[in-house]
Short mmCIF file of C-alpha atoms in Angstrom, two decimals:
data_model
loop_
_atom_site.label_atom_id
_atom_site.label_comp_id
_atom_site.label_asym_id
_atom_site.label_seq_id
_atom_site.Cartn_x
_atom_site.Cartn_y
_atom_site.Cartn_z
CA UNK A 1355 -71.03 159.07 -25.84
CA UNK A 1356 -70.00 155.89 -23.93
CA UNK A 1357 -66.19 156.11 -22.84
CA UNK A 1358 -63.85 153.35 -24.27
CA UNK A 1359 -62.18 151.07 -21.56
CA UNK A 1360 -58.70 151.51 -21.44
CA UNK A 1361 -56.40 149.49 -19.38
CA UNK A 1362 -52.78 150.01 -18.73
CA UNK A 1363 -50.03 147.76 -18.79
CA UNK A 1364 -49.92 146.54 -21.92
CA UNK A 1365 -47.46 145.55 -24.49
CA UNK A 1366 -48.34 146.41 -27.98
CA UNK A 1367 -46.04 145.36 -30.84
CA UNK A 1368 -46.98 146.56 -34.37
CA UNK A 1369 -46.85 144.03 -37.14
CA UNK A 1370 -46.78 145.06 -40.57
CA UNK A 1371 -48.71 142.79 -43.30
CA UNK A 1372 -48.37 139.25 -43.61
CA UNK A 1373 -44.43 139.00 -43.57
CA UNK A 1374 -44.42 139.73 -39.88
CA UNK A 1375 -47.92 138.74 -38.97
CA UNK A 1376 -48.02 135.17 -40.15
CA UNK A 1377 -44.61 134.14 -38.29
CA UNK A 1378 -45.87 135.80 -35.32
CA UNK A 1379 -49.15 134.10 -35.60
CA UNK A 1380 -47.91 130.66 -36.25
CA UNK A 1381 -45.39 131.24 -33.27
CA UNK A 1382 -48.08 131.63 -30.83
CA UNK A 1383 -49.95 128.79 -32.14
CA UNK A 1384 -46.76 126.43 -31.88
CA UNK A 1385 -46.21 127.86 -28.43
CA UNK A 1386 -49.88 126.81 -27.17
CA UNK A 1387 -50.35 124.55 -24.24
CA UNK A 1388 -53.81 124.84 -23.21
CA UNK A 1389 -56.36 127.18 -25.35
CA UNK A 1390 -56.63 128.74 -28.99
CA UNK A 1391 -59.41 130.92 -30.17
CA UNK A 1392 -59.08 131.93 -33.56
CA UNK A 1393 -61.70 134.21 -35.56
CA UNK A 1394 -61.24 135.33 -39.41
CA UNK A 1395 -63.52 136.55 -42.10
CA UNK A 1396 -61.31 134.70 -44.77
CA UNK A 1397 -59.56 131.08 -44.43
CA UNK A 1398 -58.11 130.56 -48.04
CA UNK A 1399 -56.40 127.71 -49.12
CA UNK A 1400 -52.91 128.83 -50.17
CA UNK A 1401 -49.87 128.00 -48.95
CA UNK A 1402 -49.92 130.27 -46.12
CA UNK A 1403 -53.28 129.42 -45.20
CA UNK A 1404 -52.04 125.73 -45.24
CA UNK A 1405 -49.50 126.52 -42.78
CA UNK A 1406 -51.51 128.11 -40.39
CA UNK A 1407 -54.33 125.24 -40.69
CA UNK A 1408 -51.67 122.65 -40.27
CA UNK A 1409 -50.16 124.62 -36.88
CA UNK A 1410 -53.88 124.74 -35.45
CA UNK A 1411 -54.30 120.95 -36.02
CA UNK A 1412 -50.96 120.04 -34.35
CA UNK A 1413 -51.64 121.91 -31.29
CA UNK A 1414 -54.94 120.05 -31.35
CA UNK A 1415 -53.29 116.96 -31.48
CA UNK A 1416 -51.02 117.59 -28.60
CA UNK A 1417 -54.12 118.27 -26.45
CA UNK A 1418 -54.81 121.88 -26.95
CA UNK A 1419 -58.36 123.21 -26.96
CA UNK A 1420 -58.61 124.87 -30.31
CA UNK A 1421 -61.77 126.87 -31.59
CA UNK A 1422 -61.92 128.42 -34.80
CA UNK A 1423 -64.71 130.65 -36.31
CA UNK A 1424 -64.49 131.67 -39.89
CA UNK A 1425 -66.75 133.68 -41.64
CA UNK A 1426 -69.36 131.30 -44.28
CA UNK A 1427 -69.51 133.92 -46.97
CA UNK A 1428 -65.79 135.44 -46.55
CA UNK A 1429 -64.58 131.75 -46.47
CA UNK A 1430 -66.55 131.08 -49.81
CA UNK A 1431 -69.45 129.37 -48.44
CA UNK A 1432 -68.98 125.77 -49.73
CA UNK A 1433 -65.22 125.97 -48.94
CA UNK A 1434 -66.01 126.96 -45.90
CA UNK A 1435 -68.29 124.00 -44.81
CA UNK A 1436 -65.82 121.84 -46.32
CA UNK A 1437 -62.92 123.74 -44.00
CA UNK A 1438 -65.03 123.36 -41.16
CA UNK A 1439 -65.47 119.73 -41.75
CA UNK A 1440 -61.93 119.03 -42.14
CA UNK A 1441 -61.14 120.70 -39.04
CA UNK A 1442 -63.72 119.03 -36.94
CA UNK A 1443 -62.44 115.63 -37.80
CA UNK A 1444 -58.84 116.61 -37.11
CA UNK A 1445 -59.94 117.55 -33.48
CA UNK A 1446 -59.97 121.43 -34.00
CA UNK A 1447 -63.62 122.77 -33.26
CA UNK A 1448 -64.73 124.96 -36.18
CA UNK A 1449 -67.78 126.69 -36.57
CA UNK A 1450 -69.17 129.05 -39.86
CA UNK A 1451 -70.67 132.27 -38.89
CA UNK A 1452 -74.12 132.80 -40.07
CA UNK A 1453 -74.19 129.91 -42.65
CA UNK A 1454 -77.15 130.47 -45.22
CA UNK A 1455 -77.84 134.07 -43.29
CA UNK A 1456 -79.86 132.33 -40.56
CA UNK A 1457 -78.96 135.32 -38.21
CA UNK A 1458 -79.84 137.97 -40.86
CA UNK A 1459 -77.07 139.90 -42.68
CA UNK A 1460 -74.25 140.52 -40.83
CA UNK A 1461 -70.97 138.88 -41.07
CA UNK A 1462 -67.87 138.47 -38.76
CA UNK A 1463 -65.01 140.37 -40.49
CA UNK A 1464 -62.81 140.32 -37.28
CA UNK A 1465 -59.39 139.00 -37.27
CA UNK A 1466 -58.64 137.69 -33.56
CA UNK A 1467 -56.54 135.20 -32.54
CA UNK A 1468 -56.03 134.62 -28.40
CA UNK A 1469 -53.52 131.91 -26.71
CA UNK A 1470 -53.74 130.73 -23.42
CA UNK A 1471 -55.28 133.68 -22.65
CA UNK A 1472 -51.42 135.08 -22.49
CA UNK A 1473 -51.23 136.68 -25.95
CA UNK A 1474 -53.89 138.46 -28.34
CA UNK A 1475 -53.57 139.39 -31.86
CA UNK A 1476 -55.95 141.70 -33.68
CA UNK A 1477 -55.59 143.69 -37.08
CA UNK A 1478 -56.85 143.84 -40.54
CA UNK A 1479 -55.30 140.52 -41.86
CA UNK A 1480 -57.46 137.37 -43.16
CA UNK A 1481 -55.54 133.99 -43.34
CA UNK A 1482 -54.59 134.28 -46.96
CA UNK A 1483 -51.53 134.56 -48.67
CA UNK A 1484 -50.57 138.42 -49.07
CA UNK A 1485 -49.58 138.43 -52.71
CA UNK A 1486 -52.75 136.86 -53.70
CA UNK A 1487 -55.92 139.26 -54.09
CA UNK A 1488 -58.61 138.56 -51.34
CA UNK A 1489 -61.55 138.77 -53.89
CA UNK A 1490 -61.77 135.19 -54.96
CA UNK A 1491 -59.92 136.37 -58.26
CA UNK A 1492 -56.73 134.80 -57.53
CA UNK A 1493 -55.00 137.55 -59.03
CA UNK A 1494 -51.06 137.85 -57.78
CA UNK A 1495 -50.44 141.11 -56.54
CA UNK A 1496 -47.22 143.43 -57.61
CA UNK A 1497 -46.53 143.48 -54.14
CA UNK A 1498 -47.58 142.03 -51.04
CA UNK A 1499 -50.93 143.26 -49.46
CA UNK A 1500 -50.42 146.59 -47.31
CA UNK A 1501 -51.83 145.98 -43.86
CA UNK A 1502 -51.38 145.97 -40.15
CA UNK A 1503 -52.20 143.82 -36.85
CA UNK A 1504 -51.11 144.23 -33.41
CA UNK A 1505 -49.89 141.36 -30.96
CA UNK A 1506 -51.00 142.34 -27.11
CA UNK A 1507 -49.73 141.02 -23.98
CA UNK A 1508 -50.79 142.14 -20.62
CA UNK A 1509 -54.34 143.13 -19.05
CA UNK A 1510 -55.94 143.86 -22.00
CA UNK A 1511 -55.81 140.13 -23.55
CA UNK A 1512 -58.66 139.30 -20.65
CA UNK A 1513 -60.92 141.37 -22.56
CA UNK A 1514 -60.14 140.18 -25.96
CA UNK A 1515 -60.13 136.47 -25.03
CA UNK A 1516 -63.77 137.30 -23.50
CA UNK A 1517 -65.05 138.70 -26.38
CA UNK A 1518 -63.40 135.85 -28.72
CA UNK A 1519 -65.33 133.45 -26.20
CA UNK A 1520 -68.17 135.20 -26.05
CA UNK A 1521 -68.55 134.89 -29.88
CA UNK A 1522 -68.17 131.25 -29.78
CA UNK A 1523 -70.95 130.87 -27.34
CA UNK A 1524 -73.22 132.63 -29.54
CA UNK A 1525 -72.34 130.11 -32.31
CA UNK A 1526 -73.17 126.94 -30.21
CA UNK A 1527 -72.92 125.58 -26.39
CA UNK A 1528 -69.72 126.10 -24.38
CA UNK A 1529 -68.13 123.27 -22.60
CA UNK A 1530 -68.14 124.70 -19.28
CA UNK A 1531 -66.18 121.36 -17.85
CA UNK A 1532 -63.58 122.16 -20.07
CA UNK A 1533 -63.76 125.45 -19.68
CA UNK A 1534 -62.92 125.42 -15.59
CA UNK A 1535 -60.43 122.46 -16.45
CA UNK A 1536 -58.42 124.83 -18.43
CA UNK A 1537 -58.75 127.87 -16.15
CA UNK A 1538 -57.17 125.87 -13.55
CA UNK A 1539 -54.25 124.98 -15.93
CA UNK A 1540 -53.70 128.67 -16.78
CA UNK A 1541 -51.93 131.28 -15.07
CA UNK A 1542 -53.99 134.26 -13.34
CA UNK A 1543 -52.09 136.88 -14.82
CA UNK A 1544 -51.06 137.75 -18.44
CA UNK A 1545 -47.44 138.64 -18.80
CA UNK A 1546 -45.97 141.37 -20.65
CA UNK A 1547 -42.87 141.24 -22.95
CA UNK A 1548 -41.56 144.71 -21.46
CA UNK A 1549 -41.54 146.05 -24.76
CA UNK A 1550 -44.24 148.68 -24.66
CA UNK A 1551 -45.92 149.50 -21.63
CA UNK A 1552 -49.38 151.61 -22.99
CA UNK A 1553 -52.99 152.01 -22.30
CA UNK A 1554 -55.27 150.36 -24.84
CA UNK A 1555 -58.85 149.52 -25.42
CA UNK A 1556 -60.57 146.81 -26.97
CA UNK A 1557 -63.32 148.05 -29.55
CA UNK A 1558 -66.00 145.93 -31.26
CA UNK A 1559 -69.10 146.28 -33.21
CA UNK A 1560 -71.90 143.95 -33.62
CA UNK A 1561 -75.65 144.42 -33.86
CA UNK A 1562 -76.72 144.10 -29.97
CA UNK A 1563 -75.21 146.08 -27.20
CA UNK A 1564 -72.11 147.64 -29.60
CA UNK A 1565 -74.09 149.00 -32.69
CA UNK A 1566 -71.88 152.25 -33.09
CA UNK A 1567 -69.16 152.11 -30.64
CA UNK A 1568 -66.27 151.89 -33.23
CA UNK A 1569 -68.02 154.69 -35.35
CA UNK A 1570 -67.88 157.05 -31.96
CA UNK A 1571 -64.62 156.11 -31.10
CA UNK A 1572 -63.42 157.62 -34.57
CA UNK A 1573 -65.85 160.56 -34.02
CA UNK A 1574 -64.55 161.48 -30.46
CA UNK A 1575 -61.06 161.24 -31.76
CA UNK A 1576 -61.47 163.61 -34.65
CA UNK A 1577 -63.65 165.51 -32.71
CA UNK A 1578 -60.70 166.21 -30.23
CA UNK A 1579 -58.34 166.53 -32.65
CA UNK A 1580 -56.00 169.39 -32.68
CA UNK A 1581 -53.10 169.21 -35.46
CA UNK A 1582 -53.48 165.82 -37.38
CA UNK A 1583 -55.43 162.68 -38.28
CA UNK A 1584 -53.96 160.18 -40.67
CA UNK A 1585 -57.05 157.91 -41.54
CA UNK A 1586 -56.33 154.83 -43.55
CA UNK A 1587 -58.79 152.27 -45.11
CA UNK A 1588 -59.57 150.63 -48.56
CA UNK A 1589 -63.30 150.77 -48.51
CA UNK A 1590 -64.15 154.34 -47.97
CA UNK A 1591 -68.00 155.19 -47.87
CA UNK A 1592 -68.85 156.48 -44.80
CA UNK A 1593 -71.98 157.98 -43.43
CA UNK A 1594 -72.80 161.73 -43.03
CA UNK A 1595 -72.00 162.02 -39.46
CA UNK A 1596 -68.41 160.70 -40.10
CA UNK A 1597 -67.76 162.76 -43.16
CA UNK A 1598 -69.03 165.84 -41.09
CA UNK A 1599 -66.44 165.07 -38.44
CA UNK A 1600 -64.05 165.08 -40.79
CA UNK A 1601 -64.67 168.20 -42.12
CA UNK A 1602 -65.26 169.60 -38.99
CA UNK A 1603 -62.10 168.50 -38.07
CA UNK A 1604 -60.22 170.47 -41.04
CA UNK A 1605 -62.57 173.51 -40.60
CA UNK A 1606 -60.71 173.95 -37.17
CA UNK A 1607 -57.26 173.73 -38.66
CA UNK A 1608 -56.42 170.02 -38.16
CA UNK A 1609 -54.65 168.13 -41.12
CA UNK A 1610 -56.86 165.39 -41.69
CA UNK A 1611 -55.34 162.93 -44.68
CA UNK A 1612 -57.30 160.02 -45.92
CA UNK A 1613 -55.00 157.07 -47.73
CA UNK A 1614 -57.58 154.90 -49.53
CA UNK A 1615 -57.07 151.95 -51.22
CA UNK A 1616 -58.33 151.46 -54.90
CA UNK A 1617 -58.67 149.48 -58.08
CA UNK A 1618 -60.26 146.37 -56.06
CA UNK A 1619 -64.01 147.10 -56.92
CA UNK A 1620 -65.13 149.95 -59.56
CA UNK A 1621 -67.98 150.29 -57.45
CA UNK A 1622 -66.59 151.11 -54.55
CA UNK A 1623 -64.17 153.27 -56.17
CA UNK A 1624 -66.84 155.27 -57.80
CA UNK A 1625 -68.65 155.31 -54.28
CA UNK A 1626 -65.64 157.11 -52.58
CA UNK A 1627 -64.83 159.35 -55.16
CA UNK A 1628 -68.29 160.76 -54.77
CA UNK A 1629 -67.25 162.16 -51.83
CA UNK A 1630 -64.21 163.83 -53.34
CA UNK A 1631 -65.23 167.06 -54.14
CA UNK A 1632 -66.88 168.36 -50.83
CA UNK A 1633 -63.90 166.82 -48.62
CA UNK A 1634 -61.31 168.39 -50.84
CA UNK A 1635 -63.14 171.78 -50.79
CA UNK A 1636 -63.26 171.36 -46.92
CA UNK A 1637 -59.57 171.14 -46.55
CA UNK A 1638 -59.32 167.18 -46.22
CA UNK A 1639 -56.38 165.67 -48.13
CA UNK A 1640 -57.16 162.69 -50.09
CA UNK A 1641 -54.41 160.19 -51.30
CA UNK A 1642 -54.96 156.98 -53.09
CA UNK A 1643 -52.58 154.05 -52.64
CA UNK A 1644 -52.23 152.30 -56.20
CA UNK A 1645 -48.92 150.50 -55.19
CA UNK A 1646 -50.61 147.11 -54.27
CA UNK A 1647 -54.00 146.39 -52.49
CA UNK A 1648 -54.13 148.25 -49.32
CA UNK A 1649 -56.11 146.54 -46.91
CA UNK A 1650 -55.13 148.34 -43.68
CA UNK A 1651 -57.70 149.65 -41.27
CA UNK A 1652 -55.61 152.22 -39.29
CA UNK A 1653 -55.74 155.65 -37.86
CA UNK A 1654 -53.17 157.80 -36.22
CA UNK A 1655 -54.75 161.32 -34.32
CA UNK A 1656 -52.01 163.73 -32.75
CA UNK A 1657 -49.23 161.37 -32.45
CA UNK A 1658 -50.93 159.76 -29.12
CA UNK A 1659 -54.14 158.08 -30.47
CA UNK A 1660 -53.90 155.39 -32.77
CA UNK A 1661 -56.00 152.39 -33.83
CA UNK A 1662 -55.31 149.26 -35.66
CA UNK A 1663 -58.32 146.92 -36.45
CA UNK A 1664 -60.61 145.23 -39.09
CA UNK A 1665 -63.31 147.99 -39.64
CA UNK A 1666 -63.31 149.88 -42.78
CA UNK A 1667 -65.09 153.16 -43.34
CA UNK A 1668 -68.19 151.95 -45.09
CA UNK A 1669 -71.69 151.11 -44.42
CA UNK A 1670 -70.90 147.40 -43.83
CA UNK A 1671 -68.20 147.58 -41.13
CA UNK A 1672 -69.65 150.59 -39.34
CA UNK A 1673 -73.45 149.54 -39.43
CA UNK A 1674 -73.43 145.72 -40.02
CA UNK A 1675 -70.65 143.35 -39.80
CA UNK A 1676 -69.22 142.56 -36.65
CA UNK A 1677 -65.82 144.11 -36.42
CA UNK A 1678 -62.97 144.47 -33.97
CA UNK A 1679 -60.16 147.38 -33.25
CA UNK A 1680 -57.81 148.00 -30.62
CA UNK A 1681 -57.16 151.50 -29.80
CA UNK A 1682 -54.06 152.47 -28.00
CA UNK A 1683 -53.07 155.75 -26.47
CA UNK A 1684 -49.59 155.81 -26.49
CA UNK A 1685 -46.90 158.10 -28.06
CA UNK A 1686 -44.55 155.83 -28.94
CA UNK A 1687 -46.61 153.07 -30.92
CA UNK A 1688 -48.20 156.34 -32.32
CA UNK A 1689 -44.87 157.37 -33.64
CA UNK A 1690 -43.79 153.74 -35.10
CA UNK A 1691 -47.35 153.21 -36.92
CA UNK A 1692 -47.26 156.99 -38.24
CA UNK A 1693 -43.59 156.05 -39.68
CA UNK A 1694 -45.36 153.18 -41.62
CA UNK A 1695 -48.19 155.40 -42.74
CA UNK A 1696 -45.94 158.51 -43.89
CA UNK A 1697 -44.23 155.74 -46.30
CA UNK A 1698 -47.81 154.90 -47.65
CA UNK A 1699 -48.61 158.46 -48.23
CA UNK A 1700 -45.12 158.43 -50.00
CA UNK A 1701 -46.19 155.35 -52.18
CA UNK A 1702 -49.55 156.88 -53.03
CA UNK A 1703 -50.94 159.73 -55.42
CA UNK A 1704 -52.42 162.98 -53.72
CA UNK A 1705 -55.53 163.86 -55.51
CA UNK A 1706 -56.20 167.74 -56.07
CA UNK A 1707 -59.54 169.65 -56.27
CA UNK A 1708 -58.51 170.55 -59.56
CA UNK A 1709 -58.35 166.91 -60.48
CA UNK A 1710 -61.38 166.27 -59.62
CA UNK A 1711 -62.94 169.29 -61.15
CA UNK A 1712 -61.61 168.40 -64.70
CA UNK A 1713 -62.96 164.99 -64.86
CA UNK A 1714 -65.51 164.47 -67.75
CA UNK A 1715 -69.55 165.08 -67.03
CA UNK A 1716 -69.96 161.53 -67.41
CA UNK A 1717 -67.64 160.41 -64.50
CA UNK A 1718 -69.34 162.77 -62.15
CA UNK A 1719 -72.78 161.29 -63.03
CA UNK A 1720 -71.18 157.88 -62.72
CA UNK A 1721 -70.06 158.49 -59.19
CA UNK A 1722 -73.16 160.17 -58.30
CA UNK A 1723 -75.26 157.10 -59.76
CA UNK A 1724 -72.80 154.79 -57.82
CA UNK A 1725 -73.57 156.78 -54.87
CA UNK A 1726 -77.06 156.81 -54.93
CA UNK A 1727 -77.34 152.92 -55.31
CA UNK A 1728 -74.81 152.26 -52.75
CA UNK A 1729 -76.95 154.71 -50.26
CA UNK A 1730 -80.02 152.28 -51.17
CA UNK A 1731 -78.77 149.13 -50.42
CA UNK A 1732 -77.21 150.38 -47.29
CA UNK A 1733 -80.30 151.69 -45.94
CA UNK A 1734 -81.96 148.63 -46.89
CA UNK A 1735 -79.64 146.39 -45.23
CA UNK A 1736 -78.95 148.92 -41.93
CA UNK A 1737 -82.79 149.49 -41.83
CA UNK A 1738 -81.90 153.09 -42.16
CA UNK A 1739 -79.43 154.18 -39.92
CA UNK A 1740 -76.87 154.77 -42.94
CA UNK A 1741 -76.95 158.16 -44.51
#
């Protein structure tokens, strides 16, 4: 397995849900002087999204090179095309990722922003009000969506910038004359805010060189875990390798805890629940988060390894979509994230083996059918990689 490229000397700030993320994002956009890259799966049209849209347009108006990538499916096809046109008419360079499936089935599910090569933001939050369901239904959530991102300054920003730039280049021709002018304008070194100097790595998944990098990062963390692993995802349907890694860790005495989002998609819930019996029997703990929509894709292992990003534990994220996570090796950061996750666990409902055993027979049948349907579809779209 290839090792992650950790770089030291970074300031990593945890951002909890939209209440912290969107003010920080808009503040960085407002302070930009040369360049902004922003990539997102969903760019909605609600009040929060319009505020981000306005900030990007204002940045372009004052001469900042603004480049935005939105997913054609995630941002709802025609709405994505319309937003792209609006942005381009206002001086913001905007491109849709894979419209009409011209590049196969892959979507960009990444949530990345890089400003002036000085600050990067990576996480799970789309550009959508976190009190509105992100499935297009328009349902108002009982509490803000539960999600996380990180704000990064330091040497790792250069890695995130290169990745954002590479994605832009894949979608069209890069203006190298503007690029060189920009490089002269920017400082050579990233600045650190000094809050938290730590080692971190950017890990991405695509369908070329990085097909299994995110899964391998998780497998390595689980394989070396000694005490505790808290894994959080709204969509749980990993392949056999991932499930075996969790079971193996639990069999070694590691306290493996899954915090799962439920209630958004009935088929997804049924697929996830088809794994409950074997995992619980092996000693893996499962907690369902029902307070509001859980959208976080995060984990903490042994109090010194943590990740925040866009990748779910399902076939689409692990084998199809473009994803981006930050992996952090730092006890203080892991402790801060662990504190948030412990609250999530306290707000959830733990599922016991007895709960699964006493379910009606037809629910077990439905879970099995859902898994077979999902597995069949995933094996088609992943060319047999999902199992």
